[in-house]
Amino acid sequence: MKKLKARFKRIEKFVGALFSYLLAIFTTVIFALYCSGRVGFFLLIVVLGAPLLSFIWTIVSFRFISVGMYTKNKLVEKGKWEDFKVYVYNSSFLPVPEISVYLKNDGRVTLENNIISLNGVLRGEVMVDTKMFTMFAGLTEIEIEKIVVSDFFGVLKLRLKNNNPERAHAKDKEDFSEEAITLSKKIGVGVLPTLRDMEHEEDWLLNARSAAFDGEEPEDTVNDSSATFGGFPGFDHRDYAPGDPIKRINYKLSARVGKLQVRLDETQAVAGISMYLSNALRDDMNPGEPYIKNSSACLEEFLGVARYLYMLDFAVMIYLPGEESFELINDSSIEELREKLAFQKFEAGAVVDESILKSAKGSLIACVSYTVDSVIDMLKRYSYLEGNSVSVYVSSIEKGRRL
């Protein structure tokens, strides 16, 4: 139905242009009769040759046109409208016909305008401000799908294939202080995952926490031989009371005695735990809203669990695709993790980074958007190593709210 409407619209536009052209010929003929022979003949030839001249100039104008995009903000919040710019640059001294720029994105954002149209662009640049609404966390890419140039009659439409936006350097005095900006055919924007509080712990998280306290931990090390509790070596403890700092709960000792125990010294209990994010999708998966929604949920779950464990004073080691591993050591590192997650992109056939098999040890939480064989095989090999355990969160399995 849409194609049929578009075809009728093109026919209507063609008929309108043809009527205007015939009216122009009629008017020129009448006017030429009142002019001298040479002038009238010249005017008539120019009008009759107008479609050909329009076609020739449309073809010639291709070499003078370059179109690109730019965004000032490479990192944006989820659930907000953000600005970006589309530039059309004309290096010719003559105006160019109508230009239509078709935009597309990967589905993480909604574009205010999918088509940017400009008429009669004079020498220099024309900037069009437009917006995008960020719906899902992760790396989103907006690109120029095609550029269509129409002739001055609006009948002939040709596609500009040799667009080279790098040759045009836009200058926006208001926003960029006359600094030259190199335009591009594609822009990448990182959408920050929402930082939410954990509402409850699921089995996979409880298992990961429990496994983190297997073996000897620093909280049971004898640094003061006079400090003992119930026959266990370590520091002074007492029963947990409402209002005590959660970071001082000795979970390992609490599990042994059957009730929560709190350390009395200033040093806080610490246990190590690793978190791994996989951005791999199965080869048969095509980009679409279900996959984008699940990958966004995966990023937000990863961030929420990491901060939750950090608040409980776990030593959390982070492993992200394409990034060096790092530990959460303060509130700034939580924000650093959030920014790194904003640029994560889930892809079919993504290479699985197995460096974690060599560097990580102990309890591991793996967050995946879908169960991919190569990822599961790697996690199994990790769990086979002595003293290691794996808890897996799969965002594509809907079990109600997790955060």
Coordinates of C-alpha atoms in Angstrom, one line a residue:
M1 CA 0.0 0.0 0.0
K2 CA 2.8 2.4 0.9
K3 CA 4.6 1.6 -2.4
L4 CA 1.4 2.3 -4.3
K5 CA 0.9 5.7 -2.6
A6 CA 4.5 6.6 -3.3
R7 CA 4.1 5.7 -6.9
F8 CA 0.9 7.9 -7.2
K9 CA 2.8 10.7 -5.5
R10 CA 5.6 10.5 -8.0
I11 CA 3.1 10.5 -10.9
E12 CA 1.3 13.5 -9.4
K13 CA 4.6 15.3 -9.1
F14 CA 5.6 14.5 -12.7
V15 CA 2.2 15.7 -14.0
G16 CA 2.5 18.9 -12.0
A17 CA 6.0 19.5 -13.3
L18 CA 4.9 18.8 -16.9
F19 CA 2.0 21.2 -16.6
S20 CA 4.3 23.9 -15.3
Y21 CA 6.8 23.3 -18.1
L22 CA 4.1 23.5 -20.8
L23 CA 2.8 26.6 -19.2
A24 CA 6.3 28.1 -19.2
I25 CA 6.6 27.3 -23.0
F26 CA 3.3 28.9 -23.7
T27 CA 4.2 32.0 -21.8
T28 CA 7.6 32.2 -23.5
V29 CA 6.0 31.9 -26.9
I30 CA 3.6 34.8 -26.2
F31 CA 6.5 36.9 -24.8
A32 CA 8.8 36.0 -27.7
L33 CA 6.2 37.4 -30.2
Y34 CA 6.7 40.9 -28.7
C35 CA 10.5 40.7 -28.8
S36 CA 12.8 40.9 -31.8
G37 CA 13.5 37.8 -33.8
R38 CA 16.8 37.0 -32.2
V39 CA 15.8 37.6 -28.6
G40 CA 12.5 35.7 -29.0
F41 CA 14.3 32.8 -30.7
F42 CA 16.9 32.7 -27.9
L43 CA 14.3 32.7 -25.2
L44 CA 12.4 29.9 -26.8
I45 CA 15.5 27.8 -27.2
V46 CA 16.4 28.3 -23.6
V47 CA 13.0 27.3 -22.3
L48 CA 12.8 24.3 -24.6
G49 CA 16.3 23.2 -23.6
A50 CA 15.6 23.7 -19.9
P51 CA 15.0 20.0 -19.0
L52 CA 18.3 19.1 -20.8
L53 CA 20.2 21.9 -19.0
S54 CA 18.7 20.8 -15.7
F55 CA 19.7 17.2 -16.3
I56 CA 23.3 18.2 -17.3
W57 CA 23.7 20.5 -14.2
T58 CA 22.4 17.7 -11.9
I59 CA 25.1 15.4 -13.2
V60 CA 27.8 18.1 -13.0
S61 CA 26.7 19.1 -9.5
F62 CA 27.7 15.6 -8.2
R63 CA 31.4 16.6 -8.1
F64 CA 30.7 19.6 -6.0
I65 CA 28.4 18.1 -3.3
S66 CA 29.5 16.3 -0.2
V67 CA 27.3 15.3 2.7
G68 CA 28.3 14.2 6.2
M69 CA 27.2 14.1 9.8
Y70 CA 28.6 15.2 13.1
T71 CA 27.7 14.9 16.8
K72 CA 29.2 16.8 19.6
N73 CA 28.2 14.3 22.2
K74 CA 29.7 10.8 21.8
L75 CA 28.4 9.6 25.1
V76 CA 24.7 10.1 25.9
E77 CA 22.1 9.2 28.5
K78 CA 19.5 6.6 27.8
G79 CA 15.9 7.7 27.4
K80 CA 16.6 11.3 26.2
W81 CA 16.5 13.3 23.0
E82 CA 20.0 14.1 21.7
D83 CA 21.1 16.5 19.0
F84 CA 23.3 15.7 16.0
K85 CA 23.9 17.5 12.7
V86 CA 23.7 16.8 9.0
Y87 CA 25.9 19.0 6.7
V88 CA 25.5 19.5 3.0
Y89 CA 28.5 21.2 1.4
N90 CA 28.5 22.8 -2.1
S91 CA 31.9 23.9 -3.4
S92 CA 30.4 25.3 -6.7
F93 CA 29.4 28.9 -7.3
L94 CA 26.0 27.8 -8.6
P95 CA 23.2 26.4 -6.5
V96 CA 22.6 22.7 -6.6
P97 CA 19.1 21.1 -6.9
E98 CA 17.1 19.4 -4.2
I99 CA 19.1 17.0 -2.1
S100 CA 17.5 14.3 0.1
V101 CA 19.7 12.5 2.7
Y102 CA 18.3 9.2 3.9
L103 CA 19.5 8.1 7.4
K104 CA 19.4 4.7 9.0
N105 CA 20.4 3.3 12.4
D106 CA 20.7 0.0 14.1
G107 CA 17.5 0.2 16.1
R108 CA 18.9 1.5 19.5
V109 CA 17.6 5.0 18.8
T110 CA 14.7 6.6 17.1
L111 CA 15.4 9.3 14.6
E112 CA 13.3 12.5 14.5
N113 CA 13.8 12.6 10.8
N114 CA 14.8 9.7 8.6
I115 CA 15.0 11.9 5.5
I116 CA 16.7 15.4 5.5
S117 CA 15.7 17.4 2.4
L118 CA 17.2 20.7 1.2
N119 CA 16.5 22.8 -1.8
G120 CA 18.8 25.1 -3.8
V121 CA 21.9 24.9 -1.6
L122 CA 24.1 27.8 -2.5
R123 CA 27.9 27.9 -2.3
G124 CA 29.2 26.9 1.1
E125 CA 27.6 24.7 3.7
V126 CA 24.1 24.2 5.1
M127 CA 23.7 22.7 8.5
V128 CA 20.5 20.8 9.6
D129 CA 19.9 20.1 13.3
T130 CA 18.0 16.9 14.0
K131 CA 17.5 14.6 17.0
M132 CA 17.6 11.0 18.1
F133 CA 15.8 9.4 21.0
T134 CA 18.0 6.9 22.8
M135 CA 16.0 3.8 23.7
F136 CA 18.6 1.1 24.5
A137 CA 22.0 1.0 26.1
G138 CA 25.1 0.2 24.1
L139 CA 26.9 1.4 21.0
T140 CA 24.5 2.8 18.4
E141 CA 25.5 3.8 14.8
I142 CA 23.7 6.2 12.6
E143 CA 24.8 6.3 8.9
I144 CA 23.9 7.9 5.6
E145 CA 22.1 5.2 3.7
K146 CA 21.8 7.1 0.4
I147 CA 21.9 10.6 -1.0
V148 CA 19.4 11.4 -3.8
V149 CA 19.7 14.5 -6.0
S150 CA 16.7 15.8 -7.9
D151 CA 16.8 18.1 -11.0
F152 CA 15.3 21.5 -10.8
F153 CA 12.1 20.2 -12.2
G154 CA 11.8 17.6 -9.5
V155 CA 11.2 14.8 -12.0
L156 CA 14.7 13.2 -12.4
K157 CA 16.2 11.6 -9.3
L158 CA 19.8 10.4 -9.3
R159 CA 21.7 8.7 -6.5
L160 CA 25.0 10.3 -5.4
K161 CA 27.4 7.3 -5.0
N162 CA 30.8 9.0 -4.7
N163 CA 30.1 11.0 -1.6
N164 CA 33.3 12.0 0.2
P165 CA 32.4 13.9 3.3
E166 CA 36.0 13.9 4.5
R167 CA 36.8 16.6 2.0
A168 CA 34.4 19.1 3.6
H169 CA 35.3 20.7 6.9
A170 CA 32.3 22.2 8.5
K171 CA 32.5 25.2 10.8
D172 CA 29.8 25.9 13.3
K173 CA 30.9 29.1 15.1
E174 CA 28.3 28.8 17.9
D175 CA 29.0 25.3 19.0
F176 CA 32.6 24.6 17.9
S177 CA 34.3 28.0 18.1
E178 CA 35.3 27.9 14.4
E179 CA 37.2 24.7 14.8
A180 CA 37.3 22.7 11.7
I181 CA 35.3 19.4 11.9
T182 CA 35.8 16.5 9.7
L183 CA 32.5 15.0 8.6
S184 CA 31.8 11.3 8.2
K185 CA 29.3 9.0 6.6
K186 CA 28.7 7.2 10.0
I187 CA 28.7 8.4 13.6
G188 CA 28.9 6.1 16.6
V189 CA 27.2 7.2 19.9
G190 CA 27.6 5.4 23.2
V191 CA 24.3 5.1 25.1
L192 CA 24.9 4.8 28.9
P193 CA 23.2 1.9 30.7
T194 CA 20.8 3.0 33.5
L195 CA 22.4 2.7 36.9
R196 CA 19.8 1.0 39.0
D197 CA 19.8 -0.6 42.5
M198 CA 19.4 -4.3 43.0
E199 CA 16.1 -5.3 44.3
H200 CA 16.9 -8.9 45.2
E201 CA 19.4 -11.6 44.5
E202 CA 18.7 -14.6 42.2
D203 CA 20.2 -18.0 42.5
W204 CA 23.0 -17.4 40.0
L205 CA 24.2 -14.4 42.0
L206 CA 23.9 -16.1 45.4
N207 CA 25.9 -19.0 44.0
A208 CA 28.6 -16.7 42.8
R209 CA 28.9 -14.9 46.1
S210 CA 29.0 -18.2 48.0
A211 CA 31.7 -19.6 45.7
A212 CA 33.8 -16.4 46.2
F213 CA 34.3 -17.4 49.9
D214 CA 35.5 -20.9 49.2
G215 CA 39.1 -21.3 50.3
E216 CA 41.2 -19.0 52.5
E217 CA 40.4 -15.4 52.4
P218 CA 42.1 -12.3 53.9
E219 CA 39.3 -11.9 56.5
D220 CA 40.5 -15.1 58.3
T221 CA 44.2 -14.3 58.2
V222 CA 45.9 -14.1 61.6
N223 CA 47.4 -10.6 61.8
D224 CA 46.7 -10.3 65.5
S225 CA 47.2 -13.5 67.5
S226 CA 45.3 -12.2 70.5
A227 CA 42.2 -11.7 68.4
T228 CA 40.1 -14.9 68.1
F229 CA 36.4 -15.7 67.9
G230 CA 34.9 -19.0 68.8
G231 CA 38.0 -21.0 68.0
F232 CA 38.4 -19.3 64.6
P233 CA 41.6 -17.4 63.9
G234 CA 41.2 -13.8 62.8
F235 CA 40.0 -10.5 64.1
D236 CA 37.4 -9.6 66.8
H237 CA 33.8 -10.1 65.7
R238 CA 30.3 -9.7 67.1
D239 CA 26.7 -10.4 66.0
Y240 CA 25.3 -8.2 63.3
A241 CA 23.0 -5.4 64.5
P242 CA 20.8 -3.1 62.4
G243 CA 22.8 -0.1 61.3
D244 CA 26.2 -1.9 61.1
P245 CA 28.1 -1.2 57.8
I246 CA 27.3 -4.0 55.4
K247 CA 30.9 -3.9 54.2
R248 CA 32.2 -5.3 57.5
I249 CA 30.0 -8.4 57.4
N250 CA 32.3 -11.5 57.4
Y251 CA 30.3 -13.8 55.1
K252 CA 32.6 -16.7 55.4
L253 CA 32.6 -16.8 59.2
S254 CA 28.8 -16.0 59.2
A255 CA 28.2 -19.1 57.1
R256 CA 30.2 -21.2 59.6
V257 CA 28.4 -20.1 62.8
G258 CA 25.0 -19.7 61.2
K259 CA 24.4 -16.0 61.8
L260 CA 25.8 -12.7 60.5
Q261 CA 29.1 -11.7 62.1
V262 CA 30.6 -8.2 61.9
R263 CA 34.3 -7.3 62.1
L264 CA 35.1 -4.8 64.8
D265 CA 38.3 -3.4 63.3
E266 CA 38.5 -0.7 60.7
T267 CA 39.6 -3.0 57.9
Q268 CA 36.7 -4.4 55.9
A269 CA 36.2 -8.0 54.8
V270 CA 37.2 -8.7 51.2
A271 CA 36.6 -11.5 48.9
G272 CA 37.5 -11.7 45.2
I273 CA 35.0 -12.2 42.3
S274 CA 35.3 -11.7 38.5
M275 CA 32.7 -10.5 36.0
Y276 CA 32.9 -11.3 32.4
L277 CA 30.8 -9.8 29.5
S278 CA 30.3 -11.6 26.2
N279 CA 29.1 -9.6 23.2
A280 CA 28.8 -12.6 20.9
L281 CA 25.5 -13.5 19.2
R282 CA 24.7 -16.7 17.2
D283 CA 25.5 -16.5 13.5
D284 CA 21.8 -16.9 12.6
M285 CA 20.8 -13.8 14.5
N286 CA 19.8 -10.7 12.6
P287 CA 19.7 -7.2 14.1
G288 CA 16.3 -6.5 15.5
E289 CA 14.5 -5.2 18.5
P290 CA 14.4 -8.5 20.6
Y291 CA 18.2 -8.8 20.3
I292 CA 18.8 -5.1 21.0
K293 CA 16.5 -5.2 24.0
N294 CA 18.2 -8.2 25.5
S295 CA 21.7 -6.9 25.0
S296 CA 20.7 -3.6 26.6
A297 CA 19.3 -5.6 29.6
C298 CA 22.5 -7.6 29.7
L299 CA 24.6 -4.4 30.0
E300 CA 22.4 -2.9 32.7
E301 CA 22.4 -6.2 34.7
F302 CA 26.2 -6.3 34.4
L303 CA 26.5 -2.8 35.7
G304 CA 24.0 -3.3 38.5
V305 CA 25.6 -6.5 39.8
A306 CA 29.1 -5.0 39.6
R307 CA 28.1 -2.0 41.7
Y308 CA 26.2 -4.2 44.1
L309 CA 29.2 -6.5 44.7
Y310 CA 31.4 -3.5 45.1
M311 CA 29.1 -2.0 47.7
L312 CA 29.4 -5.3 49.6
D313 CA 33.2 -4.7 49.5
F314 CA 34.0 -7.6 47.1
A315 CA 37.1 -7.1 45.1
V316 CA 35.5 -7.1 41.6
M317 CA 37.6 -7.7 38.5
I318 CA 36.0 -6.7 35.2
Y319 CA 36.6 -8.4 31.9
L320 CA 35.1 -6.7 28.8
P321 CA 35.5 -7.5 25.1
G322 CA 38.3 -5.4 23.5
E323 CA 39.3 -3.9 26.9
E324 CA 42.0 -4.5 29.4
S325 CA 40.8 -6.0 32.6
F326 CA 40.5 -3.7 35.6
E327 CA 39.3 -3.7 39.2
L328 CA 36.5 -1.7 40.7
I329 CA 38.4 0.3 43.4
N330 CA 36.2 3.4 44.0
D331 CA 33.1 5.2 42.8
S332 CA 35.0 6.6 39.8
S333 CA 35.7 3.2 38.5
I334 CA 32.0 2.4 38.6
E335 CA 31.4 5.4 36.3
E336 CA 34.3 4.3 34.2
L337 CA 32.7 0.8 33.8
R338 CA 29.4 2.5 32.9
E339 CA 31.1 4.5 30.1
K340 CA 32.9 1.4 28.7
L341 CA 29.6 -0.5 28.6
A342 CA 28.0 2.3 26.6
F343 CA 30.3 1.5 23.7
Q344 CA 29.8 -2.3 23.8
K345 CA 28.2 -3.7 20.6
F346 CA 26.7 -7.2 20.4
E347 CA 27.5 -8.9 17.1
A348 CA 26.8 -12.3 15.4
G349 CA 30.0 -14.3 15.2
A350 CA 32.0 -12.0 17.5
V351 CA 35.3 -13.5 18.6
V352 CA 35.3 -14.8 22.1
D353 CA 38.2 -13.5 24.2
E354 CA 39.7 -16.4 26.1
S355 CA 42.3 -14.4 28.0
I356 CA 40.2 -14.8 31.1
L357 CA 41.2 -18.5 31.2
K358 CA 44.7 -17.4 32.1
S359 CA 44.2 -14.3 34.2
A360 CA 41.0 -14.9 36.3
K361 CA 40.7 -17.4 39.1
G362 CA 37.9 -18.4 41.5
S363 CA 34.3 -17.3 41.3
L364 CA 33.2 -15.9 37.9
I365 CA 29.9 -14.2 36.9
A366 CA 29.4 -14.4 33.1
C367 CA 26.7 -12.1 31.6
V368 CA 25.6 -13.0 28.1
S369 CA 22.7 -11.9 25.9
Y370 CA 22.2 -15.3 24.4
T371 CA 23.7 -18.7 25.0
V372 CA 26.4 -19.0 22.2
D373 CA 28.2 -22.3 21.9
S374 CA 31.7 -20.8 21.7
V375 CA 31.1 -18.8 24.9
I376 CA 29.6 -21.7 26.8
D377 CA 32.5 -24.0 25.8
M378 CA 35.0 -21.4 27.1
L379 CA 33.1 -21.0 30.4
K380 CA 33.1 -24.8 30.8
R381 CA 36.8 -24.9 30.4
Y382 CA 37.2 -22.2 33.0
S383 CA 35.0 -24.1 35.5
Y384 CA 37.1 -27.3 34.9
L385 CA 40.2 -25.5 36.3
E386 CA 40.8 -26.3 40.0
G387 CA 39.0 -23.9 42.4
N388 CA 37.0 -22.1 39.7
S389 CA 33.2 -21.8 39.5
V390 CA 31.0 -20.1 37.0
S391 CA 27.5 -18.4 37.4
V392 CA 25.8 -17.4 34.1
Y393 CA 23.2 -14.7 33.6
V394 CA 21.4 -14.8 30.3
S395 CA 19.4 -11.7 29.5
S396 CA 17.2 -13.4 26.9
I397 CA 15.5 -15.5 29.5
E398 CA 12.7 -13.5 31.0
K399 CA 12.1 -14.3 34.6
G400 CA 10.5 -11.0 35.8
R401 CA 12.4 -8.0 37.0
R402 CA 16.0 -8.7 38.0
L403 CA 16.9 -5.1 39.0

